[in-house]
Amino acid sequence: MNTDVEENDDTDTDTAEAADGKPAPAKEPAAEAPKEPATDAAKEPAPESPEQTDDTGNGTRRARRRPRVLAVVLAVALLAAGAVMYAAGRQLRDTPATSNRALTDSAATAQVAGEVTNALGKVFSYSPDGTAATKASAQKLLAGKALQQYAALFGQVEKQSADQKLTLTTHVVRAGVTRLTPDSAHLLVFLDQVYERKGRAASKAAAQLSVTAQLREGHWTIVEITSR
C-alpha cells in the first residue's frame, strides 16, 4: 500500500507541470557564501593606537621614575638641612659669649688671674733699698706699652722713694677676668696700696686698673695698664 501512494504523488506532480504547460523548474541547492581564506592578521590582536601606547609607556616610566625623583629630592633636602644646621652651630660657637673662655674654662681663668695678681703686686711694691729688684721684676713681667709707661714713671718713683724713705706695698683685692682667649686676657683689678714714710703714719689708698695680658712662652705678661 505504501508503494501505491508514492506513485500517485509522482503522478500528481507531473500532472501539475503539464497543466501549466511549462516544466516546473528544478530546485537548486542554496548557494553558500564564499569563505575568505584565513590570514595571519586575523589571528593577531588589533594593534593599539599610538596615543594609547605612548600614554601607557610614559605613565609606566613616570611611575618608575617617581621614587627616584623623590629619593633625590629627599637627599638634597637632608643635605641642605645639614648645611643650615652646621652654619647655625658654627655661628653659635663663634659668638662673643661662647668664644670667651672666661665663662667656660675656670682653670685657665684662675691661672691668668693669679699670674697678673702676682705681677702687679711685685711691680707696684718697692722700698728705698729695693727699687732695683722692683725694676728687674718689671722687665720680666711687663711688655709693650705697659713697660714703656712704667719705665717712664719709675725714675721719678725711685728718686722719691730714696729721698722720702718711702715704702709702697700693693695688695690686689680682686682680679676679675672679663675676657679670655687662648693667647690674650682682659682683667679688671682692684688694688689697696699702703704708703709708709719714715717718721709718719701709714696711709692707704684704693686703685682700680684695667689690665691687658698676653700669653708668652707659657706665662701671662702684662702689656697694657689703664687707671680707671
Coordinates of N, CA and C in Angstrom, one line a residue:
M1 N 0.8 -1.2 0.0 CA 0.0 0.0 0.0 C 0.9 1.3 0.0
N2 N 1.9 1.3 0.6 CA 2.7 2.5 0.6 C 3.3 2.8 -0.8
T3 N 3.6 1.7 -1.5 CA 4.1 1.9 -2.9 C 3.2 2.6 -3.8
D4 N 1.9 2.3 -3.6 CA 0.9 2.9 -4.5 C 0.8 4.4 -4.1
V5 N 0.9 4.7 -2.9 CA 0.7 6.1 -2.6 C 1.8 7.0 -3.1
E6 N 3.1 6.5 -3.1 CA 4.2 7.2 -3.6 C 4.1 7.4 -5.1
E7 N 3.6 6.4 -5.8 CA 3.4 6.6 -7.2 C 2.4 7.6 -7.5
N8 N 1.3 7.7 -6.8 CA 0.2 8.7 -7.0 C 0.8 10.1 -6.8
D9 N 1.7 10.2 -5.9 CA 2.3 11.6 -5.6 C 3.1 12.0 -6.8
D10 N 3.9 11.1 -7.4 CA 4.7 11.5 -8.6 C 3.8 11.8 -9.7
T11 N 2.7 11.1 -9.9 CA 1.8 11.3 -11.0 C 1.2 12.7 -10.9
D12 N 0.8 13.1 -9.6 CA 0.2 14.4 -9.4 C 1.2 15.5 -9.7
T13 N 2.4 15.3 -9.4 CA 3.4 16.3 -9.7 C 3.6 16.5 -11.2
D14 N 3.7 15.4 -11.9 CA 3.8 15.5 -13.4 C 2.6 16.2 -14.0
T15 N 1.4 15.9 -13.4 CA 0.2 16.4 -13.9 C 0.2 17.9 -13.8
A16 N 0.7 18.4 -12.6 CA 0.7 19.8 -12.4 C 1.6 20.5 -13.3
E17 N 2.7 19.9 -13.7 CA 3.7 20.5 -14.6 C 3.0 20.6 -16.0
A18 N 2.2 19.6 -16.4 CA 1.6 19.5 -17.7 C 0.6 20.6 -17.8
A19 N -0.2 20.8 -16.7 CA -1.3 21.8 -16.8 C -0.8 23.2 -17.0
D20 N 0.3 23.5 -16.5 CA 0.9 24.8 -16.8 C 1.4 25.0 -18.1
G21 N 1.8 23.8 -18.7 CA 2.4 23.9 -20.0 C 3.9 24.1 -19.9
K22 N 4.4 24.3 -18.7 CA 5.8 24.6 -18.6 C 6.3 23.6 -17.5
P23 N 7.5 23.2 -17.9 CA 8.1 22.3 -16.9 C 8.4 23.0 -15.6
A24 N 8.1 22.4 -14.5 CA 8.5 23.0 -13.2 C 10.0 23.2 -13.1
P25 N 10.4 24.3 -12.7 CA 11.8 24.5 -12.5 C 12.4 23.6 -11.4
A26 N 13.6 23.1 -11.7 CA 14.2 22.3 -10.7 C 14.7 23.1 -9.5
K27 N 14.6 22.6 -8.4 CA 15.1 23.3 -7.2 C 16.6 23.2 -7.1
E28 N 17.3 24.4 -7.1 CA 18.7 24.4 -6.9 C 19.1 24.5 -5.5
P29 N 20.1 23.8 -5.2 CA 20.6 23.9 -3.7 C 21.0 25.4 -3.4
A30 N 20.8 25.8 -2.2 CA 21.1 27.2 -1.8 C 22.6 27.4 -1.8
A31 N 23.0 28.5 -2.4 CA 24.5 28.7 -2.6 C 25.1 29.2 -1.3
E32 N 26.2 28.6 -1.0 CA 26.9 29.1 0.3 C 27.8 30.3 0.0
A33 N 27.8 31.1 1.1 CA 28.7 32.3 0.9 C 30.1 31.9 0.9
P34 N 30.9 32.5 -0.1 CA 32.3 32.2 -0.2 C 33.1 32.5 1.1
K35 N 33.9 31.6 1.4 CA 34.7 31.7 2.7 C 36.0 32.3 2.3
E36 N 36.3 33.4 3.0 CA 37.6 34.1 2.8 C 38.7 33.3 3.5
P37 N 39.8 33.2 2.8 CA 40.9 32.4 3.5 C 41.4 33.1 4.7
A38 N 41.6 32.3 5.7 CA 42.1 32.8 7.0 C 43.5 33.4 6.8
T39 N 43.8 34.5 7.4 CA 45.1 35.1 7.3 C 45.7 35.2 8.7
D40 N 47.0 35.5 8.7 CA 47.7 35.6 10.0 C 47.2 36.9 10.7
A41 N 46.8 37.9 9.9 CA 46.4 39.1 10.6 C 45.1 38.9 11.4
A42 N 44.3 38.0 11.0 CA 43.1 37.7 11.7 C 43.4 37.1 13.1
K43 N 44.5 36.3 13.1 CA 44.8 35.7 14.4 C 45.5 36.7 15.3
E44 N 46.2 37.7 14.8 CA 46.9 38.6 15.7 C 45.9 39.7 16.3
P45 N 46.1 40.1 17.5 CA 45.3 41.1 18.1 C 45.5 42.4 17.4
A46 N 44.4 43.2 17.4 CA 44.5 44.5 16.8 C 45.5 45.4 17.5
P47 N 46.4 46.1 16.7 CA 47.4 46.9 17.4 C 46.7 48.1 18.1
E48 N 47.3 48.5 19.2 CA 46.8 49.6 19.9 C 47.2 50.9 19.1
S49 N 46.4 51.9 19.3 CA 46.7 53.2 18.7 C 48.0 53.8 19.3
P50 N 48.7 54.6 18.5 CA 50.0 55.1 19.0 C 49.8 56.0 20.3
E51 N 48.6 56.7 20.4 CA 48.4 57.5 21.5 C 48.3 56.7 22.8
Q52 N 47.6 55.5 22.6 CA 47.4 54.7 23.8 C 48.7 54.1 24.2
T53 N 49.5 53.7 23.2 CA 50.8 53.1 23.6 C 51.7 54.0 24.2
D54 N 51.8 55.3 23.7 CA 52.7 56.3 24.3 C 52.2 56.6 25.7
D55 N 50.9 56.8 25.8 CA 50.4 57.2 27.2 C 50.7 56.1 28.2
T56 N 50.5 54.9 27.8 CA 50.8 53.8 28.7 C 52.3 53.7 29.1
G57 N 53.1 53.8 28.0 CA 54.6 53.7 28.2 C 55.1 54.9 29.1
N58 N 54.6 56.1 28.8 CA 55.0 57.3 29.6 C 54.5 57.2 31.0
G59 N 53.3 56.7 31.2 CA 52.8 56.5 32.5 C 53.6 55.5 33.3
T60 N 54.0 54.4 32.7 CA 54.9 53.4 33.4 C 56.2 54.0 33.7
R61 N 56.8 54.7 32.7 CA 58.1 55.3 33.0 C 58.0 56.3 34.1
R62 N 57.0 57.1 34.1 CA 56.8 58.1 35.1 C 56.6 57.5 36.5
A63 N 55.9 56.4 36.5 CA 55.7 55.7 37.8 C 57.0 55.1 38.3
R64 N 57.8 54.6 37.4 CA 59.1 54.1 37.9 C 60.1 55.2 38.3
R65 N 60.0 56.3 37.6 CA 60.9 57.4 37.8 C 60.6 58.2 39.1
R66 N 59.3 58.1 39.5 CA 58.8 58.9 40.6 C 59.6 58.6 41.9
P67 N 59.8 57.3 42.3 CA 60.5 57.1 43.5 C 61.9 57.6 43.5
R68 N 62.6 57.5 42.3 CA 63.9 58.0 42.2 C 64.0 59.5 42.4
V69 N 63.0 60.2 41.8 CA 63.0 61.7 41.9 C 62.7 62.0 43.4
L70 N 61.8 61.3 44.1 CA 61.6 61.6 45.5 C 62.8 61.3 46.3
A71 N 63.6 60.3 46.0 CA 64.8 60.0 46.7 C 65.8 61.1 46.6
V72 N 66.0 61.6 45.3 CA 66.9 62.7 45.1 C 66.5 63.9 45.8
V73 N 65.2 64.3 45.8 CA 64.7 65.5 46.5 C 64.9 65.3 48.0
L74 N 64.7 64.2 48.5 CA 64.9 63.9 49.9 C 66.4 64.1 50.3
A75 N 67.2 63.5 49.5 CA 68.7 63.7 49.8 C 69.1 65.1 49.7
V76 N 68.7 65.9 48.7 CA 69.0 67.3 48.7 C 68.5 68.0 49.9
A77 N 67.3 67.7 50.3 CA 66.7 68.4 51.4 C 67.5 68.1 52.7
L78 N 67.9 66.8 52.9 CA 68.7 66.5 54.0 C 70.1 67.2 54.0
L79 N 70.7 67.3 52.9 CA 72.0 68.0 52.8 C 71.8 69.5 53.1
A80 N 70.7 70.0 52.5 CA 70.5 71.5 52.8 C 70.3 71.7 54.3
A81 N 69.5 70.8 54.9 CA 69.2 71.0 56.3 C 70.5 70.8 57.1
G82 N 71.3 69.8 56.7 CA 72.6 69.7 57.4 C 73.5 70.9 57.3
A83 N 73.5 71.5 56.1 CA 74.3 72.7 55.9 C 73.8 73.8 56.8
V84 N 72.5 74.0 56.8 CA 71.9 75.1 57.7 C 72.2 74.8 59.1
M85 N 72.1 73.6 59.6 CA 72.4 73.3 61.0 C 73.9 73.5 61.3
Y86 N 74.7 73.1 60.4 CA 76.2 73.3 60.6 C 76.5 74.8 60.7
A87 N 75.9 75.6 59.7 CA 76.2 77.0 59.8 C 75.7 77.6 61.0
A88 N 74.5 77.2 61.5 CA 73.9 77.8 62.7 C 74.8 77.4 63.9
G89 N 75.3 76.1 63.9 CA 76.1 75.7 65.0 C 77.5 76.4 65.0
R90 N 78.0 76.6 63.8 CA 79.3 77.4 63.7 C 79.1 78.8 64.2
Q91 N 78.0 79.4 63.8 CA 77.7 80.8 64.2 C 77.5 80.9 65.7
L92 N 76.9 79.8 66.3 CA 76.7 79.8 67.7 C 78.0 79.7 68.4
R93 N 78.9 78.8 67.9 CA 80.2 78.7 68.5 C 81.1 79.9 68.4
D94 N 80.8 80.7 67.4 CA 81.7 81.9 67.1 C 81.2 83.1 67.8
T95 N 80.1 83.1 68.5 CA 79.6 84.3 69.1 C 80.5 84.7 70.2
P96 N 80.5 86.0 70.6 CA 81.4 86.5 71.6 C 81.3 85.8 73.0
A97 N 80.0 85.4 73.3 CA 79.8 84.8 74.6 C 80.5 83.4 74.7
T98 N 80.3 82.6 73.6 CA 80.8 81.2 73.6 C 82.3 81.2 73.4
S99 N 82.9 82.2 72.7 CA 84.3 82.2 72.5 C 85.1 82.8 73.6
N100 N 84.4 83.3 74.7 CA 85.1 83.8 75.8 C 85.3 82.7 76.8
R101 N 86.6 82.3 76.9 CA 86.9 81.2 77.8 C 86.8 81.5 79.3
A102 N 86.7 82.8 79.6 CA 86.5 83.2 81.0 C 85.2 82.7 81.5
L103 N 84.2 82.4 80.6 CA 82.9 81.9 81.0 C 82.9 80.3 81.0
T104 N 83.9 79.7 80.4 CA 83.8 78.2 80.3 C 85.0 77.5 80.8
D105 N 86.1 78.2 80.9 CA 87.4 77.5 81.4 C 87.8 78.1 82.7
S106 N 87.4 77.5 83.8 CA 87.7 78.0 85.1 C 89.2 77.9 85.4
A107 N 89.8 76.8 85.0 CA 91.3 76.6 85.3 C 92.1 77.7 84.6
A108 N 91.9 77.9 83.3 CA 92.6 79.0 82.6 C 92.4 80.3 83.2
T109 N 91.1 80.6 83.6 CA 90.8 81.9 84.2 C 91.5 82.1 85.5
A110 N 91.6 81.1 86.3 CA 92.3 81.2 87.6 C 93.8 81.4 87.4
Q111 N 94.3 80.7 86.3 CA 95.8 80.9 86.1 C 96.1 82.3 85.7
V112 N 95.4 82.9 84.8 CA 95.7 84.3 84.3 C 95.5 85.3 85.5
A113 N 94.4 85.1 86.2 CA 94.2 86.0 87.3 C 95.3 85.9 88.4
G114 N 95.7 84.7 88.7 CA 96.8 84.5 89.6 C 98.1 85.1 89.2
E115 N 98.5 84.9 87.9 CA 99.8 85.5 87.4 C 99.7 87.0 87.3
V116 N 98.6 87.5 86.9 CA 98.5 89.0 86.8 C 98.5 89.6 88.2
T117 N 97.8 89.0 89.2 CA 97.8 89.5 90.6 C 99.3 89.5 91.1
N118 N 100.0 88.4 90.9 CA 101.4 88.3 91.4 C 102.3 89.4 90.8
A119 N 102.1 89.6 89.4 CA 102.9 90.6 88.7 C 102.6 92.0 89.2
L120 N 101.4 92.4 89.4 CA 101.0 93.7 89.9 C 101.6 94.0 91.3
G121 N 101.5 92.9 92.1 CA 102.0 93.1 93.5 C 103.5 93.3 93.5
K122 N 104.2 92.8 92.6 CA 105.7 93.0 92.5 C 106.1 94.3 91.9
V123 N 105.5 94.7 90.8 CA 105.9 95.9 90.1 C 105.4 97.2 90.8
F124 N 104.4 97.1 91.7 CA 103.9 98.2 92.4 C 104.2 98.2 93.9
S125 N 105.2 97.4 94.2 CA 105.7 97.4 95.6 C 107.2 97.6 95.6
Y126 N 107.6 98.6 96.4 CA 109.0 98.9 96.5 C 109.4 99.5 97.8
S127 N 110.7 99.5 98.1 CA 111.2 100.2 99.3 C 112.4 101.0 98.9
P128 N 112.9 101.9 99.8 CA 114.0 102.7 99.5 C 115.3 101.9 99.1
D129 N 115.4 100.7 99.6 CA 116.6 99.9 99.3 C 116.3 98.8 98.3
G130 N 115.0 98.7 97.8 CA 114.7 97.6 96.9 C 114.1 98.0 95.6
T131 N 114.4 99.2 95.2 CA 113.9 99.7 93.9 C 114.6 98.9 92.7
A132 N 115.8 98.5 92.8 CA 116.5 97.7 91.8 C 115.7 96.4 91.5
A133 N 115.4 95.7 92.6 CA 114.6 94.4 92.4 C 113.3 94.7 91.8
T134 N 112.6 95.8 92.1 CA 111.3 96.1 91.5 C 111.5 96.3 90.0
K135 N 112.5 97.1 89.7 CA 112.8 97.3 88.3 C 113.1 96.1 87.5
A136 N 113.8 95.2 88.1 CA 114.1 93.9 87.4 C 112.9 93.1 87.2
S137 N 112.0 93.1 88.2 CA 110.7 92.3 88.1 C 109.9 92.9 86.9
A138 N 109.9 94.2 86.8 CA 109.1 94.8 85.8 C 109.6 94.5 84.4
Q139 N 110.9 94.3 84.2 CA 111.4 93.9 82.9 C 110.9 92.5 82.5
K140 N 110.7 91.6 83.5 CA 110.2 90.3 83.2 C 108.7 90.2 83.1
L141 N 108.0 91.0 83.8 CA 106.5 90.8 84.0 C 105.7 91.7 83.1
L142 N 106.4 92.8 82.6 CA 105.7 93.8 81.7 C 106.3 93.8 80.3
A143 N 105.5 94.2 79.4 CA 106.0 94.3 78.0 C 105.1 95.3 77.2
G144 N 105.6 95.7 76.1 CA 104.9 96.6 75.2 C 104.6 98.0 75.9
K145 N 103.4 98.5 75.7 CA 103.0 99.8 76.2 C 103.1 99.9 77.7
A146 N 102.8 98.8 78.4 CA 102.8 98.8 79.9 C 104.3 99.0 80.4
L147 N 105.2 98.4 79.8 CA 106.6 98.5 80.2 C 107.2 99.9 79.8
Q148 N 106.8 100.5 78.7 CA 107.2 101.8 78.4 C 106.7 102.8 79.4
Q149 N 105.4 102.8 79.7 CA 104.8 103.7 80.7 C 105.5 103.6 82.1
Y150 N 105.7 102.3 82.4 CA 106.3 102.0 83.8 C 107.7 102.6 83.8
A151 N 108.5 102.4 82.7 CA 109.9 102.9 82.7 C 110.0 104.4 82.8
A152 N 109.0 105.0 82.1 CA 109.0 106.5 82.1 C 108.7 107.1 83.5
L153 N 107.9 106.4 84.3 CA 107.5 106.9 85.6 C 108.4 106.4 86.7
F154 N 109.0 105.2 86.5 CA 109.7 104.6 87.7 C 110.9 105.4 88.1
G155 N 111.5 106.2 87.1 CA 112.6 107.0 87.5 C 112.3 108.0 88.6
Q156 N 111.1 108.6 88.5 CA 110.6 109.6 89.5 C 110.3 108.9 90.8
V157 N 109.7 107.7 90.7 CA 109.4 106.9 91.9 C 110.6 106.5 92.6
E158 N 111.6 106.1 91.9 CA 112.9 105.6 92.5 C 113.5 106.8 93.3
K159 N 113.6 108.0 92.7 CA 114.2 109.1 93.4 C 113.4 109.5 94.6
Q160 N 112.0 109.6 94.5 CA 111.2 109.9 95.6 C 111.3 109.0 96.7
S161 N 111.4 107.7 96.4 CA 111.5 106.7 97.4 C 112.8 106.8 98.2
A162 N 113.9 107.2 97.5 CA 115.2 107.3 98.2 C 115.2 108.6 99.0
D163 N 114.6 109.7 98.6 CA 114.6 110.9 99.3 C 113.7 110.9 100.5
Q164 N 112.5 110.4 100.3 CA 111.5 110.4 101.4 C 111.4 109.1 102.2
K165 N 112.3 108.2 101.9 CA 112.3 106.9 102.6 C 110.9 106.3 102.5
L166 N 110.4 106.3 101.3 CA 109.0 105.9 101.0 C 109.0 104.4 100.7
T167 N 108.1 103.7 101.3 CA 107.8 102.3 101.0 C 106.4 102.2 100.5
L168 N 106.2 101.5 99.4 CA 104.9 101.2 98.9 C 104.6 99.7 98.9
T169 N 103.5 99.4 99.4 CA 103.1 97.9 99.4 C 101.7 97.8 98.7
T170 N 101.6 97.0 97.7 CA 100.4 96.9 96.9 C 99.8 95.5 97.1
H171 N 98.5 95.5 97.5 CA 97.8 94.2 97.6 C 96.6 94.2 96.6
V172 N 96.5 93.1 95.8 CA 95.4 93.0 94.9 C 94.2 92.5 95.7
V173 N 93.1 93.3 95.8 CA 91.9 92.8 96.5 C 91.1 91.8 95.6
R174 N 91.0 92.2 94.4 CA 90.3 91.3 93.5 C 90.7 91.5 92.0
A175 N 90.8 90.4 91.3 CA 91.2 90.5 89.9 C 90.1 89.6 89.1
G176 N 89.3 90.3 88.3 CA 88.3 89.6 87.6 C 88.6 89.6 86.1
V177 N 88.6 88.4 85.5 CA 88.9 88.2 84.1 C 87.6 88.5 83.3
T178 N 87.5 89.6 82.5 CA 86.3 89.9 81.8 C 86.3 89.2 80.4
R179 N 87.5 88.9 79.9 CA 87.5 88.2 78.6 C 88.8 87.4 78.5
L180 N 88.7 86.2 78.0 CA 89.9 85.3 77.9 C 89.8 84.6 76.6
T181 N 90.9 84.6 75.8 CA 91.1 83.8 74.6 C 92.3 83.0 74.8
P182 N 92.6 82.1 73.9 CA 93.8 81.3 74.1 C 95.1 82.0 74.3
D183 N 95.2 83.3 73.8 CA 96.5 84.0 74.0 C 96.4 85.4 74.5
S184 N 95.2 85.8 74.9 CA 95.0 87.2 75.5 C 94.0 87.2 76.6
A185 N 94.1 88.2 77.4 CA 93.2 88.3 78.5 C 93.0 89.7 78.9
H186 N 91.8 90.1 79.3 CA 91.4 91.4 79.8 C 90.9 91.3 81.2
L187 N 91.4 92.1 82.1 CA 91.1 92.0 83.5 C 90.7 93.3 84.1
L188 N 89.8 93.3 85.1 CA 89.5 94.4 85.9 C 90.1 94.1 87.3
V189 N 91.0 95.0 87.8 CA 91.7 94.7 89.0 C 91.5 95.8 90.0
F190 N 91.2 95.4 91.3 CA 91.0 96.3 92.4 C 92.2 96.2 93.4
L191 N 92.9 97.3 93.7 CA 94.1 97.3 94.5 C 93.9 98.1 95.8
D192 N 94.6 97.7 96.8 CA 94.8 98.5 98.0 C 96.3 98.8 98.1
Q193 N 96.6 100.0 98.2 CA 98.1 100.4 98.3 C 98.3 101.2 99.6
V194 N 99.4 100.7 100.3 CA 99.7 101.3 101.6 C 101.1 102.0 101.5
Y195 N 101.1 103.4 101.8 CA 102.3 104.2 101.7 C 102.8 104.4 103.1
E196 N 104.1 104.2 103.3 CA 104.8 104.4 104.5 C 106.0 105.3 104.4
R197 N 106.0 106.4 105.1 CA 107.2 107.3 105.1 C 107.8 107.3 106.5
K198 N 109.1 107.4 106.5 CA 109.8 107.3 107.8 C 109.4 108.5 108.6
G199 N 108.9 108.1 109.8 CA 108.5 109.2 110.8 C 107.1 109.6 110.6
R200 N 106.3 109.0 109.7 CA 104.9 109.4 109.5 C 104.0 108.1 109.6
A201 N 102.8 108.4 109.8 CA 101.8 107.3 109.9 C 101.5 106.8 108.5
A202 N 101.3 105.5 108.3 CA 101.0 104.9 107.0 C 99.6 105.4 106.5
S203 N 99.6 105.6 105.2 CA 98.3 106.0 104.6 C 97.9 104.9 103.6
K204 N 96.6 104.8 103.3 CA 96.1 103.8 102.5 C 95.3 104.4 101.4
A205 N 95.4 103.8 100.2 CA 94.6 104.3 99.0 C 94.1 103.1 98.2
A206 N 93.0 103.3 97.5 CA 92.5 102.3 96.7 C 92.7 102.7 95.2
A207 N 92.9 101.7 94.4 CA 93.0 101.9 92.9 C 92.3 100.9 92.1
Q208 N 91.9 101.3 90.9 CA 91.2 100.3 90.0 C 91.9 100.4 88.7
L209 N 92.3 99.3 88.1 CA 93.0 99.2 86.9 C 92.3 98.3 85.9
S210 N 92.5 98.7 84.6 CA 92.1 97.8 83.5 C 93.4 97.2 83.0
V211 N 93.6 95.9 82.9 CA 94.8 95.3 82.5 C 94.6 94.4 81.3
T212 N 95.5 94.4 80.4 CA 95.6 93.5 79.2 C 96.8 92.7 79.3
A213 N 96.7 91.4 79.2 CA 97.8 90.5 79.3 C 97.8 89.6 78.1
Q214 N 99.0 89.1 77.7 CA 99.2 88.2 76.6 C 100.0 87.0 77.1
L215 N 99.7 85.8 76.5 CA 100.4 84.6 76.9 C 101.6 84.5 76.0
R216 N 102.8 84.5 76.7 CA 104.1 84.4 76.0 C 104.9 83.3 76.7
E217 N 105.3 82.3 75.9 CA 106.1 81.2 76.4 C 105.6 80.6 77.7
G218 N 104.3 80.4 77.6 CA 103.6 79.7 78.7 C 103.3 80.6 79.9
H219 N 103.6 81.9 79.9 CA 103.3 82.7 81.1 C 102.6 84.0 80.6
W220 N 101.8 84.6 81.5 CA 101.0 85.7 81.1 C 101.8 87.0 81.4
T221 N 102.0 87.9 80.4 CA 102.7 89.1 80.5 C 101.8 90.3 80.3
I222 N 101.9 91.2 81.2 CA 101.1 92.4 81.2 C 101.6 93.4 80.1
V223 N 100.7 93.7 79.1 CA 101.1 94.6 78.0 C 100.5 95.9 78.1
E224 N 99.4 96.1 78.9 CA 98.8 97.4 78.9 C 98.1 97.6 80.3
I225 N 98.3 98.8 80.9 CA 97.6 99.1 82.2 C 97.0 100.5 82.0
T226 N 95.7 100.6 82.4 CA 95.0 101.8 82.3 C 94.3 102.1 83.7
S227 N 94.5 103.2 84.2 CA 93.9 103.6 85.5 C 92.4 104.0 85.3
R228 N 91.6 103.5 86.1 CA 90.1 103.8 86.0 C 89.7 104.8 87.1

